[in-house]
DNA sequence: GCGATCCTGGCC
DNA sequence: GGCCAGGATCGC
């Protein structure tokens, strides 16, 4: 469920809790561990100090006193919650850090689309991170490079391009729809058919949408909460997402829903060409 | 490059 | 009961 603004909001809500010593941890049998073992994750984390929290695209990196970091992806239904005091462990809890002072950090994920993995200092050491393109909010990503990365996939629809984390990382369904609306681009068009100017505008629109999303603390439509349990407010500002049969929020035209790659795309044909 | 698929839960 | 969900991968 969470996209870059939600992950960044979670990161910000939790990073001020560091450093914290992880005296022990709980790892469920069904924890979505990929490319490593439960044993190695346990080994990497138990008895270390959690020093900081970083983000790349939709991935969170728990940096500890050891060389290895925990790399967490929340998938569709993942949630990370800080608990000042222990509470009964809900269904679908996959990971819990037990801190010295009795507080805990809990990762739950009903659908198990999330992943837990490990990385050392070189991002290339982690298969997930190695596949990612530059983060959409990385200021060193210039329009020319973004355009070049997009143009490696000339026959891909622009919607799918935005969701392709290997081209650039962080956009999901909500912010992809919103960026296309803001850029005035029909989601069905192919990269081949877009001008450099349109791609530059699209990058700018995507960045704008993501920044507003962060400023609003993310989008809470169903169940997203930050690390301290706060809801986001971005749902009040979405122009097209989940508005089938209504007008855009700014009233410029009707919103329709189509299906691309088995996922909904909402857009306004009067604004998006 | 497209569509199916992993999984659970909530809503109609 | 069927459909849908803030994601990403893996066959064809």
Short mmCIF file of C-alpha atoms (C1' of nucleotides) in Angstrom, two decimals:
data_model
loop_
_atom_site.label_atom_id
_atom_site.label_comp_id
_atom_site.label_asym_id
_atom_site.label_seq_id
_atom_site.Cartn_x
_atom_site.Cartn_y
_atom_site.Cartn_z
CA UNK A 1 0.00 0.00 0.00
CA UNK A 2 2.60 2.58 0.85
CA UNK A 3 4.45 4.64 -1.76
CA UNK A 4 7.38 7.00 -1.39
CA UNK A 5 5.54 9.69 0.62
CA UNK A 6 4.11 7.13 3.04
CA UNK A 7 7.50 5.43 3.48
CA UNK A 8 9.21 8.79 3.96
CA UNK A 9 6.58 9.79 6.52
CA UNK A 10 7.12 6.52 8.38
CA UNK A 11 10.87 7.08 8.23
CA UNK A 12 10.58 10.57 9.66
CA UNK A 13 8.19 9.41 12.38
CA UNK A 14 10.63 6.75 13.56
CA UNK A 15 14.10 8.12 12.96
CA UNK A 16 14.01 10.37 16.02
CA UNK A 17 13.64 7.25 18.17
CA UNK A 18 17.19 6.21 17.30
CA UNK A 19 19.58 5.15 18.62
CA UNK A 20 18.01 2.19 20.38
CA UNK A 21 19.55 -1.05 21.55
CA UNK A 22 17.82 -4.18 20.23
CA UNK A 23 18.05 -6.58 23.13
CA UNK A 24 16.04 -9.26 21.35
CA UNK A 25 13.60 -9.74 18.51
CA UNK A 26 10.64 -11.78 17.37
CA UNK A 27 10.62 -13.24 13.85
CA UNK A 28 7.55 -15.16 12.74
CA UNK A 29 7.67 -18.43 10.82
CA UNK A 30 5.82 -16.79 7.96
CA UNK A 31 7.94 -13.65 7.86
CA UNK A 32 8.47 -12.68 4.20
CA UNK A 33 12.24 -13.20 4.24
CA UNK A 34 13.92 -13.11 0.83
CA UNK A 35 17.44 -13.91 -0.38
CA UNK A 36 18.65 -14.62 3.15
CA UNK A 37 17.69 -16.70 6.16
CA UNK A 38 15.82 -16.05 9.37
CA UNK A 39 19.00 -17.11 11.16
CA UNK A 40 21.07 -14.41 9.44
CA UNK A 41 18.51 -11.71 10.16
CA UNK A 42 18.42 -12.70 13.79
CA UNK A 43 22.21 -12.72 13.90
CA UNK A 44 22.47 -9.33 12.22
CA UNK A 45 20.06 -7.61 14.57
CA UNK A 46 20.13 -9.18 18.02
CA UNK A 47 22.29 -7.23 20.45
CA UNK A 48 23.00 -4.40 18.03
CA UNK A 49 22.06 -0.76 18.21
CA UNK A 50 19.63 0.60 15.66
CA UNK A 51 21.31 3.84 14.65
CA UNK A 52 19.29 5.32 11.85
CA UNK A 53 16.63 4.79 9.24
CA UNK A 54 17.16 5.51 5.56
CA UNK A 55 14.96 5.21 2.52
CA UNK A 56 15.45 4.39 -1.15
CA UNK A 57 12.28 4.36 -3.22
CA UNK A 58 9.81 2.35 -1.16
CA UNK A 59 12.51 0.51 0.80
CA UNK A 60 13.52 1.29 4.38
CA UNK A 61 17.05 0.57 5.59
CA UNK A 62 17.63 -0.04 9.28
CA UNK A 63 21.25 0.91 9.85
CA UNK A 64 22.84 -0.70 12.90
CA UNK A 65 26.24 -0.87 14.56
CA UNK A 66 27.00 -3.92 12.44
CA UNK A 67 27.98 -3.61 8.80
CA UNK A 68 24.72 -5.16 7.66
CA UNK A 69 21.45 -3.27 7.47
CA UNK A 70 17.96 -4.65 7.45
CA UNK A 71 16.14 -3.80 4.23
CA UNK A 72 12.36 -3.69 4.57
CA UNK A 73 9.69 -3.35 1.91
CA UNK A 74 6.13 -2.97 3.17
CA UNK A 75 4.43 -4.40 0.10
CA UNK A 76 0.71 -3.61 -0.05
CA UNK A 77 -0.35 -4.26 3.51
CA UNK A 78 2.81 -3.82 5.56
CA UNK A 79 2.77 -1.57 8.60
CA UNK A 80 5.47 -0.45 11.00
CA UNK A 81 4.41 0.65 14.47
CA UNK A 82 6.37 1.91 17.44
CA UNK A 83 4.98 0.76 20.79
CA UNK A 84 6.09 2.59 23.96
CA UNK A 85 4.79 -0.42 25.92
CA UNK A 86 4.34 -4.01 24.74
CA UNK A 87 0.82 -4.89 23.58
CA UNK A 88 -0.64 -8.28 22.59
CA UNK A 89 0.86 -9.29 19.27
CA UNK A 90 -1.75 -9.10 16.51
CA UNK A 91 -2.23 -11.64 13.78
CA UNK A 92 0.26 -11.28 10.90
CA UNK A 93 3.03 -9.85 13.04
CA UNK A 94 6.27 -10.87 11.33
CA UNK A 95 8.97 -8.93 13.13
CA UNK A 96 9.32 -7.17 16.46
CA UNK A 97 12.34 -5.40 17.94
CA UNK A 98 12.51 -5.47 21.72
CA UNK A 99 14.33 -2.40 23.02
CA UNK A 100 16.07 -1.99 26.38
CA UNK A 101 13.47 0.36 27.80
CA UNK A 102 10.54 -1.98 27.13
CA UNK A 103 9.43 -0.21 23.96
CA UNK A 104 9.05 -2.17 20.74
CA UNK A 105 8.90 -1.75 16.99
CA UNK A 106 6.44 -4.05 15.21
CA UNK A 107 6.12 -5.01 11.54
CA UNK A 108 2.82 -6.54 10.46
CA UNK A 109 1.88 -7.61 6.93
CA UNK A 110 -1.32 -9.56 6.30
CA UNK A 111 -0.77 -10.20 2.61
CA UNK A 112 2.94 -10.98 2.88
CA UNK A 113 3.83 -9.01 -0.23
CA UNK A 114 6.50 -7.24 1.81
CA UNK A 115 10.11 -8.41 2.03
CA UNK A 116 12.83 -8.58 4.64
CA UNK A 117 16.41 -8.79 3.41
CA UNK A 118 19.93 -7.67 4.33
CA UNK A 119 22.45 -5.29 2.77
CA UNK A 120 25.95 -4.10 3.58
CA UNK A 121 27.46 -0.73 2.67
CA UNK A 122 27.37 -1.36 -1.05
CA UNK A 123 23.80 -1.07 -2.24
CA UNK A 124 24.68 -3.67 -4.87
CA UNK A 125 24.91 -6.23 -2.08
CA UNK A 126 21.14 -6.34 -1.94
CA UNK A 127 19.28 -7.76 -4.93
CA UNK A 128 16.25 -5.55 -4.37
CA UNK A 129 18.19 -2.30 -4.01
CA UNK A 130 20.44 -3.21 -6.92
CA UNK A 131 17.43 -3.35 -9.23
CA UNK A 132 16.20 0.14 -8.33
CA UNK A 133 16.65 3.22 -10.44
CA UNK A 134 17.38 6.57 -8.79
CA UNK A 135 14.90 7.81 -6.23
CA UNK A 136 12.41 10.29 -7.68
CA UNK A 137 13.45 12.85 -5.06
CA UNK A 138 17.18 12.42 -5.61
CA UNK A 139 18.18 15.93 -6.70
CA UNK A 140 21.12 14.58 -8.69
CA UNK A 141 18.62 12.93 -11.05
CA UNK A 142 18.43 15.42 -13.91
CA UNK A 143 15.75 15.50 -16.57
CA UNK A 144 18.17 14.35 -19.27
CA UNK A 145 19.03 11.18 -17.38
CA UNK A 146 15.40 10.53 -16.53
CA UNK A 147 14.44 10.87 -20.19
CA UNK A 148 17.22 8.51 -21.23
CA UNK A 149 16.09 5.92 -18.68
CA UNK A 150 12.49 6.16 -19.86
CA UNK A 151 13.52 5.84 -23.50
CA UNK A 152 15.10 2.45 -22.86
CA UNK A 153 11.48 1.22 -22.86
CA UNK A 154 9.98 2.88 -25.94
CA UNK A 155 6.97 0.55 -26.16
CA UNK A 156 5.99 0.81 -22.50
CA UNK A 157 2.89 2.83 -21.61
CA UNK A 158 3.70 5.94 -19.64
CA UNK A 159 1.66 4.68 -16.68
CA UNK A 160 3.66 1.50 -16.52
CA UNK A 161 6.88 3.49 -16.91
CA UNK A 162 6.03 5.49 -13.81
CA UNK A 163 5.43 2.30 -11.84
CA UNK A 164 8.68 0.69 -13.08
CA UNK A 165 11.01 0.95 -10.09
CA UNK A 166 14.06 0.18 -12.22
CA UNK A 167 13.59 3.38 -14.23
CA UNK A 168 13.16 5.55 -11.15
CA UNK A 169 11.98 4.51 -7.71
CA UNK A 170 9.17 5.55 -5.42
CA UNK A 171 5.97 6.04 -7.39
CA UNK A 172 2.99 3.75 -6.86
CA UNK A 173 -0.53 3.75 -8.21
CA UNK A 174 -1.83 6.83 -6.40
CA UNK A 175 1.00 9.21 -7.17
CA UNK A 176 1.45 7.85 -10.71
CA UNK A 177 -2.19 8.70 -11.48
CA UNK A 178 -1.84 12.10 -9.84
CA UNK A 179 1.41 12.93 -11.64
CA UNK A 180 -0.11 12.05 -15.02
CA UNK A 181 -3.05 14.30 -14.27
CA UNK A 182 -0.83 17.17 -13.23
CA UNK A 183 1.31 16.72 -16.33
CA UNK A 184 -1.80 16.51 -18.55
CA UNK A 185 -0.71 13.21 -20.12
CA UNK A 186 -2.99 10.31 -21.11
CA UNK A 187 -1.79 7.24 -19.17
CA UNK A 188 -2.20 4.97 -22.23
CA UNK A 189 0.38 6.76 -24.38
CA UNK A 190 3.69 5.05 -25.12
CA UNK A 191 7.08 6.49 -24.23
CA UNK A 192 7.93 6.54 -27.93
CA UNK A 193 5.08 8.94 -28.48
CA UNK A 194 6.11 11.42 -25.75
CA UNK A 195 8.37 14.40 -26.38
CA UNK A 196 11.37 15.21 -24.19
CA UNK A 197 9.46 18.23 -23.01
CA UNK A 198 6.53 16.08 -21.92
CA UNK A 199 8.84 13.70 -20.02
CA UNK A 200 10.53 16.64 -18.32
CA UNK A 201 7.12 17.94 -17.28
CA UNK A 202 6.16 14.50 -16.07
CA UNK A 203 9.25 14.24 -13.87
CA UNK A 204 8.49 17.65 -12.41
CA UNK A 205 4.85 16.70 -11.83
CA UNK A 206 5.83 13.43 -10.15
CA UNK A 207 8.22 15.26 -7.85
CA UNK A 208 5.58 17.85 -7.00
CA UNK A 209 3.00 15.19 -6.16
CA UNK A 210 5.46 13.27 -4.01
CA UNK A 211 6.55 16.42 -2.14
CA UNK A 212 2.96 17.41 -1.45
CA UNK A 213 2.29 13.85 -0.32
CA UNK A 214 5.14 14.07 2.17
CA UNK A 215 4.02 17.51 3.36
CA UNK A 216 0.56 16.02 4.00
CA UNK A 217 1.95 13.01 5.83
CA UNK A 218 0.96 10.47 3.15
CA UNK A 219 -2.40 9.18 1.92
CA UNK A 220 -4.74 7.32 4.28
CA UNK A 221 -7.56 5.76 2.25
CA UNK A 222 -7.98 2.44 4.00
CA UNK A 223 -5.43 1.73 6.65
CA UNK A 224 -2.14 3.53 6.19
CA UNK A 225 -0.66 4.95 9.42
CA UNK A 226 2.82 6.30 10.10
CA UNK A 227 5.16 4.75 12.65
CA UNK A 228 3.46 6.52 15.52
CA UNK A 229 -0.09 5.70 14.40
CA UNK A 230 -0.94 9.02 12.72
CA UNK A 231 -3.15 9.18 9.63
CA UNK A 232 -2.09 11.06 6.50
CA UNK A 233 -4.05 13.91 4.92
CA UNK A 234 -3.13 13.62 1.25
CA UNK A 235 -6.42 11.84 0.44
CA UNK A 236 -8.09 15.24 0.75
CA UNK A 237 -6.04 16.61 -2.13
CA UNK A 238 -6.09 13.81 -4.72
CA UNK A 239 -7.39 15.01 -8.09
CA UNK A 240 -8.21 11.71 -9.81
CA UNK A 241 -7.30 8.66 -7.72
CA UNK A 242 -10.38 6.65 -6.68
CA UNK A 243 -12.77 9.25 -8.16
CA UNK A 244 -14.46 7.21 -10.89
CA UNK A 245 -17.77 8.85 -11.85
CA UNK A 246 -16.91 12.11 -10.11
CA UNK A 247 -15.13 15.18 -11.43
CA UNK A 248 -11.51 15.94 -10.70
CA UNK A 249 -11.16 17.59 -7.31
CA UNK A 250 -10.49 20.92 -9.02
CA UNK A 251 -13.59 20.46 -11.20
CA UNK A 252 -11.83 20.50 -14.56
CA UNK A 253 -13.59 17.40 -15.89
CA UNK A 254 -14.98 13.90 -15.30
CA UNK A 255 -12.77 11.08 -14.02
CA UNK A 256 -12.89 7.65 -15.64
CA UNK A 257 -11.26 4.39 -14.58
CA UNK A 258 -9.50 2.01 -16.93
CA UNK A 259 -7.51 -1.15 -16.19
CA UNK A 260 -3.84 -1.36 -17.14
CA UNK A 261 -1.60 -4.25 -16.10
CA UNK A 262 -4.51 -5.55 -14.06
CA UNK A 263 -4.53 -2.36 -11.98
CA UNK A 264 -6.86 0.62 -11.99
CA UNK A 265 -5.85 3.87 -13.59
CA UNK A 266 -8.01 6.93 -12.94
CA UNK A 267 -7.70 9.87 -15.28
CA UNK A 268 -9.51 12.79 -16.86
CA UNK A 269 -9.64 12.57 -20.67
CA UNK A 270 -10.52 16.25 -20.96
CA UNK A 271 -7.33 17.30 -19.23
CA UNK A 272 -5.03 14.44 -20.17
CA UNK A 273 -4.10 14.07 -23.84
"C1'" DG B 1 5.54 -5.86 -22.91
"C1'" DC B 2 1.30 -8.18 -21.15
"C1'" DG B 3 -1.33 -10.83 -18.01
"C1'" DA B 4 -1.45 -13.91 -14.32
"C1'" DT B 5 -0.09 -14.59 -9.76
"C1'" DC B 6 1.47 -14.35 -4.87
"C1'" DC B 7 -1.84 -13.44 -0.13
"C1'" DT B 8 -5.48 -11.76 3.28
"C1'" DG B 9 -9.25 -8.87 4.46
"C1'" DG B 10 -12.97 -5.64 3.74
"C1'" DC B 11 -16.87 -4.28 1.35
"C1'" DC B 12 -20.93 -4.83 -1.74
"C1'" DG C 1 -19.61 -15.20 -3.32
"C1'" DG C 2 -17.10 -11.99 -6.05
"C1'" DC C 3 -14.39 -8.06 -6.53
"C1'" DC C 4 -11.09 -4.93 -5.11
"C1'" DA C 5 -6.84 -3.17 -2.68
"C1'" DG C 6 -0.86 2.41 -1.60
"C1'" DG C 7 3.28 -3.90 -5.02
"C1'" DA C 8 6.38 -6.47 -7.74
"C1'" DT C 9 7.77 -10.69 -10.13
"C1'" DC C 10 7.56 -14.25 -13.40
"C1'" DG C 11 6.21 -16.74 -17.08
"C1'" DC C 12 4.80 -16.44 -22.07
#
